[in-house]
mmCIF file of N, CA and C in Angstrom:
data_model
loop_
_atom_site.group_PDB
_atom_site.id
_atom_site.type_symbol
_atom_site.label_atom_id
_atom_site.label_comp_id
_atom_site.label_asym_id
_atom_site.label_seq_id
_atom_site.Cartn_x
_atom_site.Cartn_y
_atom_site.Cartn_z
ATOM 1 N N UNK Y 145 9.084 -27.148 -27.657
ATOM 2 C CA UNK Y 145 7.629 -27.165 -27.747
ATOM 3 C C UNK Y 145 7.062 -25.940 -27.022
ATOM 4 N N UNK Y 146 6.140 -25.250 -27.648
ATOM 5 C CA UNK Y 146 5.512 -24.062 -27.076
ATOM 6 C C UNK Y 146 4.213 -24.478 -26.407
ATOM 7 N N UNK Y 147 4.039 -24.029 -25.183
ATOM 8 C CA UNK Y 147 2.832 -24.320 -24.421
ATOM 9 C C UNK Y 147 1.848 -23.168 -24.594
ATOM 10 N N UNK Y 148 0.741 -23.387 -25.262
ATOM 11 C CA UNK Y 148 -0.271 -22.361 -25.467
ATOM 12 C C UNK Y 148 -1.353 -22.554 -24.415
ATOM 13 N N UNK Y 149 -1.624 -21.486 -23.670
ATOM 14 C CA UNK Y 149 -2.640 -21.557 -22.630
ATOM 15 C C UNK Y 149 -4.032 -21.405 -23.234
ATOM 16 N N UNK Y 150 -5.005 -22.123 -22.706
ATOM 17 C CA UNK Y 150 -6.386 -21.928 -23.154
ATOM 18 C C UNK Y 150 -6.832 -20.493 -22.843
ATOM 19 N N UNK Y 151 -7.808 -19.972 -23.586
ATOM 20 C CA UNK Y 151 -8.237 -18.581 -23.400
ATOM 21 C C UNK Y 151 -8.606 -18.236 -21.958
ATOM 22 N N UNK Y 152 -9.317 -19.112 -21.286
ATOM 23 C CA UNK Y 152 -9.744 -18.807 -19.922
ATOM 24 C C UNK Y 152 -8.530 -18.666 -19.009
ATOM 25 N N UNK Y 153 -7.578 -19.560 -19.142
ATOM 26 C CA UNK Y 153 -6.385 -19.504 -18.306
ATOM 27 C C UNK Y 153 -5.564 -18.261 -18.649
ATOM 28 N N UNK Y 154 -5.441 -17.957 -19.932
ATOM 29 C CA UNK Y 154 -4.686 -16.778 -20.357
ATOM 30 C C UNK Y 154 -5.323 -15.504 -19.804
ATOM 31 N N UNK Y 155 -6.651 -15.421 -19.830
ATOM 32 C CA UNK Y 155 -7.356 -14.256 -19.295
ATOM 33 C C UNK Y 155 -7.115 -14.121 -17.797
ATOM 34 N N UNK Y 156 -7.094 -15.249 -17.092
ATOM 35 C CA UNK Y 156 -6.843 -15.222 -15.653
ATOM 36 C C UNK Y 156 -5.430 -14.743 -15.358
ATOM 37 N N UNK Y 157 -4.483 -15.180 -16.166
ATOM 38 C CA UNK Y 157 -3.094 -14.750 -15.985
ATOM 39 C C UNK Y 157 -2.986 -13.243 -16.197
ATOM 40 N N UNK Y 158 -3.618 -12.738 -17.240
ATOM 41 C CA UNK Y 158 -3.592 -11.301 -17.527
ATOM 42 C C UNK Y 158 -4.282 -10.528 -16.406
ATOM 43 N N UNK Y 159 -5.410 -11.021 -15.926
ATOM 44 C CA UNK Y 159 -6.138 -10.345 -14.848
ATOM 45 C C UNK Y 159 -5.298 -10.292 -13.573
ATOM 46 N N UNK Y 160 -4.629 -11.385 -13.239
ATOM 47 C CA UNK Y 160 -3.775 -11.400 -12.043
ATOM 48 C C UNK Y 160 -2.619 -10.422 -12.189
ATOM 49 N N UNK Y 161 -2.039 -10.365 -13.367
ATOM 50 C CA UNK Y 161 -0.921 -9.454 -13.616
ATOM 51 C C UNK Y 161 -1.376 -7.995 -13.502
ATOM 52 N N UNK Y 162 -2.534 -7.685 -14.048
ATOM 53 C CA UNK Y 162 -3.069 -6.320 -13.950
ATOM 54 C C UNK Y 162 -3.360 -5.950 -12.497
ATOM 55 N N UNK Y 163 -3.935 -6.888 -11.769
ATOM 56 C CA UNK Y 163 -4.235 -6.658 -10.352
ATOM 57 C C UNK Y 163 -2.944 -6.399 -9.575
ATOM 58 N N UNK Y 164 -1.927 -7.191 -9.836
ATOM 59 C CA UNK Y 164 -0.641 -7.038 -9.151
ATOM 60 C C UNK Y 164 -0.033 -5.672 -9.455
ATOM 61 N N UNK Y 165 -0.066 -5.272 -10.713
ATOM 62 C CA UNK Y 165 0.484 -3.974 -11.107
ATOM 63 C C UNK Y 165 -0.295 -2.826 -10.466
ATOM 64 N N UNK Y 166 -1.614 -2.939 -10.442
ATOM 65 C CA UNK Y 166 -2.445 -1.886 -9.850
ATOM 66 C C UNK Y 166 -2.155 -1.749 -8.356
ATOM 67 N N UNK Y 167 -2.089 -2.873 -7.653
ATOM 68 C CA UNK Y 167 -1.785 -2.842 -6.209
ATOM 69 C C UNK Y 167 -0.412 -2.225 -5.957
ATOM 70 N N UNK Y 168 0.580 -2.651 -6.718
ATOM 71 C CA UNK Y 168 1.931 -2.127 -6.524
ATOM 72 C C UNK Y 168 2.001 -0.630 -6.808
ATOM 73 N N UNK Y 169 1.304 -0.184 -7.836
ATOM 74 C CA UNK Y 169 1.294 1.240 -8.168
ATOM 75 C C UNK Y 169 0.667 2.051 -7.038
ATOM 76 N N UNK Y 170 -0.447 1.572 -6.516
ATOM 77 C CA UNK Y 170 -1.095 2.275 -5.407
ATOM 78 C C UNK Y 170 -0.197 2.305 -4.175
ATOM 79 N N UNK Y 171 0.430 1.187 -3.867
ATOM 80 C CA UNK Y 171 1.296 1.128 -2.687
ATOM 81 C C UNK Y 171 2.513 2.039 -2.833
ATOM 82 N N UNK Y 172 3.045 2.165 -4.041
ATOM 83 C CA UNK Y 172 4.201 3.035 -4.253
ATOM 84 C C UNK Y 172 3.847 4.510 -4.057
ATOM 85 N N UNK Y 173 2.588 4.853 -4.255
ATOM 86 C CA UNK Y 173 2.167 6.245 -4.138
ATOM 87 C C UNK Y 173 1.897 6.663 -2.695
ATOM 88 N N UNK Y 174 1.825 5.703 -1.789
ATOM 89 C CA UNK Y 174 1.491 6.004 -0.398
ATOM 90 C C UNK Y 174 2.721 6.375 0.419
ATOM 91 N N UNK Y 175 2.557 7.269 1.396
ATOM 92 C CA UNK Y 175 3.648 7.530 2.336
ATOM 93 C C UNK Y 175 3.937 6.263 3.152
ATOM 94 N N UNK Y 176 5.187 6.101 3.575
ATOM 95 C CA UNK Y 176 5.586 4.873 4.268
ATOM 96 C C UNK Y 176 4.769 4.596 5.520
ATOM 97 N N UNK Y 177 4.395 5.633 6.255
ATOM 98 C CA UNK Y 177 3.663 5.408 7.497
ATOM 99 C C UNK Y 177 2.235 4.910 7.270
ATOM 100 N N UNK Y 178 1.760 4.898 6.041
ATOM 101 C CA UNK Y 178 0.415 4.396 5.738
ATOM 102 C C UNK Y 178 0.423 3.023 5.057
ATOM 103 N N UNK Y 179 1.573 2.526 4.697
ATOM 104 C CA UNK Y 179 1.653 1.275 3.934
ATOM 105 C C UNK Y 179 0.988 0.104 4.641
ATOM 106 N N UNK Y 180 1.241 -0.053 5.923
ATOM 107 C CA UNK Y 180 0.706 -1.208 6.655
ATOM 108 C C UNK Y 180 -0.821 -1.220 6.649
ATOM 109 N N UNK Y 181 -1.439 -0.039 6.694
ATOM 110 C CA UNK Y 181 -2.899 0.044 6.724
ATOM 111 C C UNK Y 181 -3.528 -0.454 5.423
ATOM 112 N N UNK Y 182 -2.850 -0.183 4.305
ATOM 113 C CA UNK Y 182 -3.434 -0.492 3.008
ATOM 114 C C UNK Y 182 -2.907 -1.787 2.399
ATOM 115 N N UNK Y 183 -1.777 -2.261 2.860
ATOM 116 C CA UNK Y 183 -1.151 -3.449 2.275
ATOM 117 C C UNK Y 183 -2.019 -4.697 2.448
ATOM 118 N N UNK Y 184 -2.803 -4.741 3.514
ATOM 119 C CA UNK Y 184 -3.607 -5.931 3.804
ATOM 120 C C UNK Y 184 -4.918 -6.006 3.019
ATOM 121 N N UNK Y 185 -5.217 -4.999 2.224
ATOM 122 C CA UNK Y 185 -6.459 -4.984 1.444
ATOM 123 C C UNK Y 185 -6.477 -6.129 0.433
ATOM 124 N N UNK Y 186 -7.662 -6.640 0.160
ATOM 125 C CA UNK Y 186 -7.815 -7.827 -0.682
ATOM 126 C C UNK Y 186 -7.477 -7.569 -2.152
ATOM 127 N N UNK Y 187 -7.892 -6.422 -2.670
ATOM 128 C CA UNK Y 187 -7.628 -6.149 -4.085
ATOM 129 C C UNK Y 187 -7.423 -4.651 -4.309
ATOM 130 N N UNK Y 188 -7.037 -4.299 -5.528
ATOM 131 C CA UNK Y 188 -6.714 -2.910 -5.855
ATOM 132 C C UNK Y 188 -7.944 -2.008 -5.752
ATOM 133 N N UNK Y 189 -9.111 -2.506 -6.111
ATOM 134 C CA UNK Y 189 -10.327 -1.689 -6.035
ATOM 135 C C UNK Y 189 -10.630 -1.314 -4.587
ATOM 136 N N UNK Y 190 -10.559 -2.289 -3.695
ATOM 137 C CA UNK Y 190 -10.792 -2.024 -2.274
ATOM 138 C C UNK Y 190 -9.743 -1.036 -1.741
ATOM 139 N N UNK Y 191 -8.499 -1.228 -2.162
ATOM 140 C CA UNK Y 191 -7.419 -0.346 -1.730
ATOM 141 C C UNK Y 191 -7.670 1.081 -2.219
ATOM 142 N N UNK Y 192 -8.066 1.233 -3.478
ATOM 143 C CA UNK Y 192 -8.318 2.551 -4.048
ATOM 144 C C UNK Y 192 -9.445 3.267 -3.312
ATOM 145 N N UNK Y 193 -10.524 2.548 -3.017
ATOM 146 C CA UNK Y 193 -11.644 3.147 -2.290
ATOM 147 C C UNK Y 193 -11.210 3.599 -0.900
ATOM 148 N N UNK Y 194 -10.398 2.793 -0.219
ATOM 149 C CA UNK Y 194 -9.909 3.150 1.110
ATOM 150 C C UNK Y 194 -8.979 4.360 1.047
ATOM 151 N N UNK Y 195 -8.141 4.431 0.027
ATOM 152 C CA UNK Y 195 -7.229 5.568 -0.137
ATOM 153 C C UNK Y 195 -8.031 6.840 -0.395
ATOM 154 N N UNK Y 196 -9.019 6.760 -1.283
ATOM 155 C CA UNK Y 196 -9.852 7.933 -1.561
ATOM 156 C C UNK Y 196 -10.556 8.400 -0.296
ATOM 157 N N UNK Y 197 -11.093 7.455 0.452
ATOM 158 C CA UNK Y 197 -11.800 7.785 1.680
ATOM 159 C C UNK Y 197 -10.865 8.425 2.700
ATOM 160 N N UNK Y 198 -9.669 7.903 2.817
ATOM 161 C CA UNK Y 198 -8.715 8.374 3.829
ATOM 162 C C UNK Y 198 -8.136 9.739 3.487
ATOM 163 N N UNK Y 199 -7.815 9.986 2.240
ATOM 164 C CA UNK Y 199 -7.070 11.182 1.873
ATOM 165 C C UNK Y 199 -7.886 12.281 1.199
ATOM 166 N N UNK Y 200 -9.123 12.020 0.802
ATOM 167 C CA UNK Y 200 -9.862 13.042 0.057
ATOM 168 C C UNK Y 200 -10.544 14.054 0.960
ATOM 169 N N UNK Y 201 -10.832 13.713 2.197
ATOM 170 C CA UNK Y 201 -11.495 14.645 3.099
ATOM 171 C C UNK Y 201 -13.000 14.615 2.917
ATOM 172 N N UNK Y 202 -13.687 15.384 3.752
ATOM 173 C CA UNK Y 202 -15.143 15.423 3.656
ATOM 174 C C UNK Y 202 -15.580 16.541 2.709
ATOM 175 N N UNK Y 203 -16.873 16.693 2.533
ATOM 176 C CA UNK Y 203 -17.396 17.683 1.582
ATOM 177 C C UNK Y 203 -17.003 19.105 1.970
ATOM 178 N N UNK Y 204 -17.006 19.394 3.277
ATOM 179 C CA UNK Y 204 -16.670 20.740 3.731
ATOM 180 C C UNK Y 204 -15.211 21.082 3.418
ATOM 181 N N UNK Y 205 -14.313 20.148 3.664
ATOM 182 C CA UNK Y 205 -12.896 20.422 3.383
ATOM 183 C C UNK Y 205 -12.650 20.530 1.877
ATOM 184 N N UNK Y 206 -13.385 19.768 1.085
ATOM 185 C CA UNK Y 206 -13.258 19.873 -0.369
ATOM 186 C C UNK Y 206 -13.712 21.253 -0.848
ATOM 187 N N UNK Y 207 -14.807 21.748 -0.280
ATOM 188 C CA UNK Y 207 -15.327 23.062 -0.659
ATOM 189 C C UNK Y 207 -14.335 24.151 -0.265
ATOM 190 N N UNK Y 208 -13.733 24.023 0.919
ATOM 191 C CA UNK Y 208 -12.740 25.001 1.361
ATOM 192 C C UNK Y 208 -11.531 24.993 0.429
ATOM 193 N N UNK Y 209 -11.085 23.819 0.040
ATOM 194 C CA UNK Y 209 -9.951 23.697 -0.875
ATOM 195 C C UNK Y 209 -10.289 24.313 -2.234
ATOM 196 N N UNK Y 210 -11.498 24.064 -2.701
ATOM 197 C CA UNK Y 210 -11.941 24.634 -3.977
ATOM 198 C C UNK Y 210 -11.945 26.158 -3.917
ATOM 199 N N UNK Y 211 -12.470 26.713 -2.828
ATOM 200 C CA UNK Y 211 -12.499 28.171 -2.676
ATOM 201 C C UNK Y 211 -11.089 28.749 -2.606
ATOM 202 N N UNK Y 212 -10.196 28.077 -1.905
ATOM 203 C CA UNK Y 212 -8.814 28.531 -1.805
ATOM 204 C C UNK Y 212 -8.148 28.549 -3.179
ATOM 205 N N UNK Y 213 -8.368 27.497 -3.954
ATOM 206 C CA UNK Y 213 -7.792 27.438 -5.296
ATOM 207 C C UNK Y 213 -8.354 28.535 -6.196
ATOM 208 N N UNK Y 214 -9.656 28.816 -6.074
ATOM 209 C CA UNK Y 214 -10.269 29.891 -6.861
ATOM 210 C C UNK Y 214 -9.651 31.236 -6.507
ATOM 211 N N UNK Y 215 -9.453 31.487 -5.204
ATOM 212 C CA UNK Y 215 -8.856 32.745 -4.765
ATOM 213 C C UNK Y 215 -7.431 32.884 -5.288
ATOM 214 N N UNK Y 216 -6.678 31.801 -5.240
ATOM 215 C CA UNK Y 216 -5.310 31.836 -5.738
ATOM 216 C C UNK Y 216 -5.292 32.091 -7.243
ATOM 217 N N UNK Y 217 -6.223 31.480 -7.965
ATOM 218 C CA UNK Y 217 -6.303 31.665 -9.408
ATOM 219 C C UNK Y 217 -6.658 33.106 -9.750
ATOM 220 N N UNK Y 218 -7.621 33.664 -9.028
ATOM 221 C CA UNK Y 218 -8.047 35.034 -9.286
ATOM 222 C C UNK Y 218 -6.937 36.029 -8.957
ATOM 223 N N UNK Y 219 -6.034 35.670 -8.055
ATOM 224 C CA UNK Y 219 -4.933 36.545 -7.682
ATOM 225 C C UNK Y 219 -3.812 36.573 -8.701
ATOM 226 N N UNK Y 220 -3.866 35.686 -9.688
ATOM 227 C CA UNK Y 220 -2.799 35.642 -10.697
ATOM 228 C C UNK Y 220 -2.911 36.764 -11.648
#
Protein backbone atom coordinates (compact mmCIF):
# COMPACT_ATOMS: atom_id res chain seq x y z
CA UNK A 1 0.00 0.00 0.00
CA UNK A 2 1.34 3.44 -0.96
CA UNK A 3 0.93 6.23 1.56
CA UNK A 4 0.14 9.52 -0.22
CA UNK A 5 0.73 12.61 1.88
CA UNK A 6 -1.81 15.44 1.81
CA UNK A 7 -0.58 18.55 -0.07
CA UNK A 8 0.05 20.58 3.07
CA UNK A 9 2.14 17.83 4.66
CA UNK A 10 4.02 17.21 1.40
CA UNK A 11 4.83 20.93 1.11
CA UNK A 12 6.12 20.95 4.68
CA UNK A 13 8.33 17.95 3.98
CA UNK A 14 9.76 19.65 0.88
CA UNK A 15 10.29 22.92 2.78
CA UNK A 16 12.13 21.13 5.60
CA UNK A 17 14.32 19.28 3.11
CA UNK A 18 15.19 22.51 1.28
CA UNK A 19 15.99 24.23 4.57
CA UNK A 20 18.23 21.34 5.63
CA UNK A 21 20.08 21.38 2.30
CA UNK A 22 20.54 25.16 2.41
CA UNK A 23 21.91 25.07 5.98
CA UNK A 24 24.28 22.22 5.16
CA UNK A 25 25.54 23.96 2.03
CA UNK A 26 26.24 27.16 3.94
CA UNK A 27 27.99 25.29 6.74
CA UNK A 28 30.18 23.38 4.28
CA UNK A 29 31.38 26.66 2.78
CA UNK A 30 32.58 28.05 6.12
CA UNK A 31 36.08 27.67 7.54
CA UNK A 32 36.17 25.25 10.49
CA UNK A 33 36.99 27.93 13.04
CA UNK A 34 33.71 29.73 12.23
CA UNK A 35 31.35 26.73 12.28
CA UNK A 36 30.36 27.01 15.94
CA UNK A 37 29.31 30.65 15.51
CA UNK A 38 26.93 29.91 12.66
CA UNK A 39 25.75 26.38 13.48
CA UNK A 40 23.39 27.63 16.19
CA UNK A 41 21.41 29.88 13.82
CA UNK A 42 17.70 29.11 13.57
CA UNK A 43 17.40 28.91 9.79
CA UNK A 44 19.35 29.26 6.54
CA UNK A 45 18.16 32.83 5.92
CA UNK A 46 19.42 34.01 9.31
CA UNK A 47 22.68 32.13 8.74
CA UNK A 48 23.15 33.69 5.29
CA UNK A 49 22.57 37.21 6.62
CA UNK A 50 25.09 36.62 9.43
CA UNK A 51 27.66 35.22 6.98
CA UNK A 52 27.24 38.21 4.65
CA UNK A 53 27.58 40.58 7.57
CA UNK A 54 30.66 38.82 8.95
CA UNK A 55 32.61 38.31 5.73
CA UNK A 56 31.56 41.09 3.34
CA UNK A 57 33.21 44.00 5.16
CA UNK A 58 32.03 47.57 5.40
CA UNK A 59 31.43 50.03 2.55
CA UNK A 60 34.97 51.44 2.74
CA UNK A 61 36.63 48.03 2.44
CA UNK A 62 34.31 47.13 -0.45
CA UNK A 63 35.29 50.33 -2.27
CA UNK A 64 38.99 49.60 -1.69
CA UNK A 65 38.55 46.07 -3.04
CA UNK A 66 36.70 47.41 -6.07
CA UNK A 67 39.47 49.91 -6.80
CA UNK A 68 42.13 47.22 -6.42
CA UNK A 69 40.30 44.95 -8.86
CA UNK A 70 39.95 47.82 -11.36
CA UNK A 71 43.69 48.54 -11.14
CA UNK A 72 44.53 44.88 -11.66
CA UNK A 73 42.17 44.71 -14.64
CA UNK A 74 43.64 47.83 -16.22
CA UNK A 75 47.13 46.35 -15.80
CA UNK A 76 46.26 43.36 -17.99
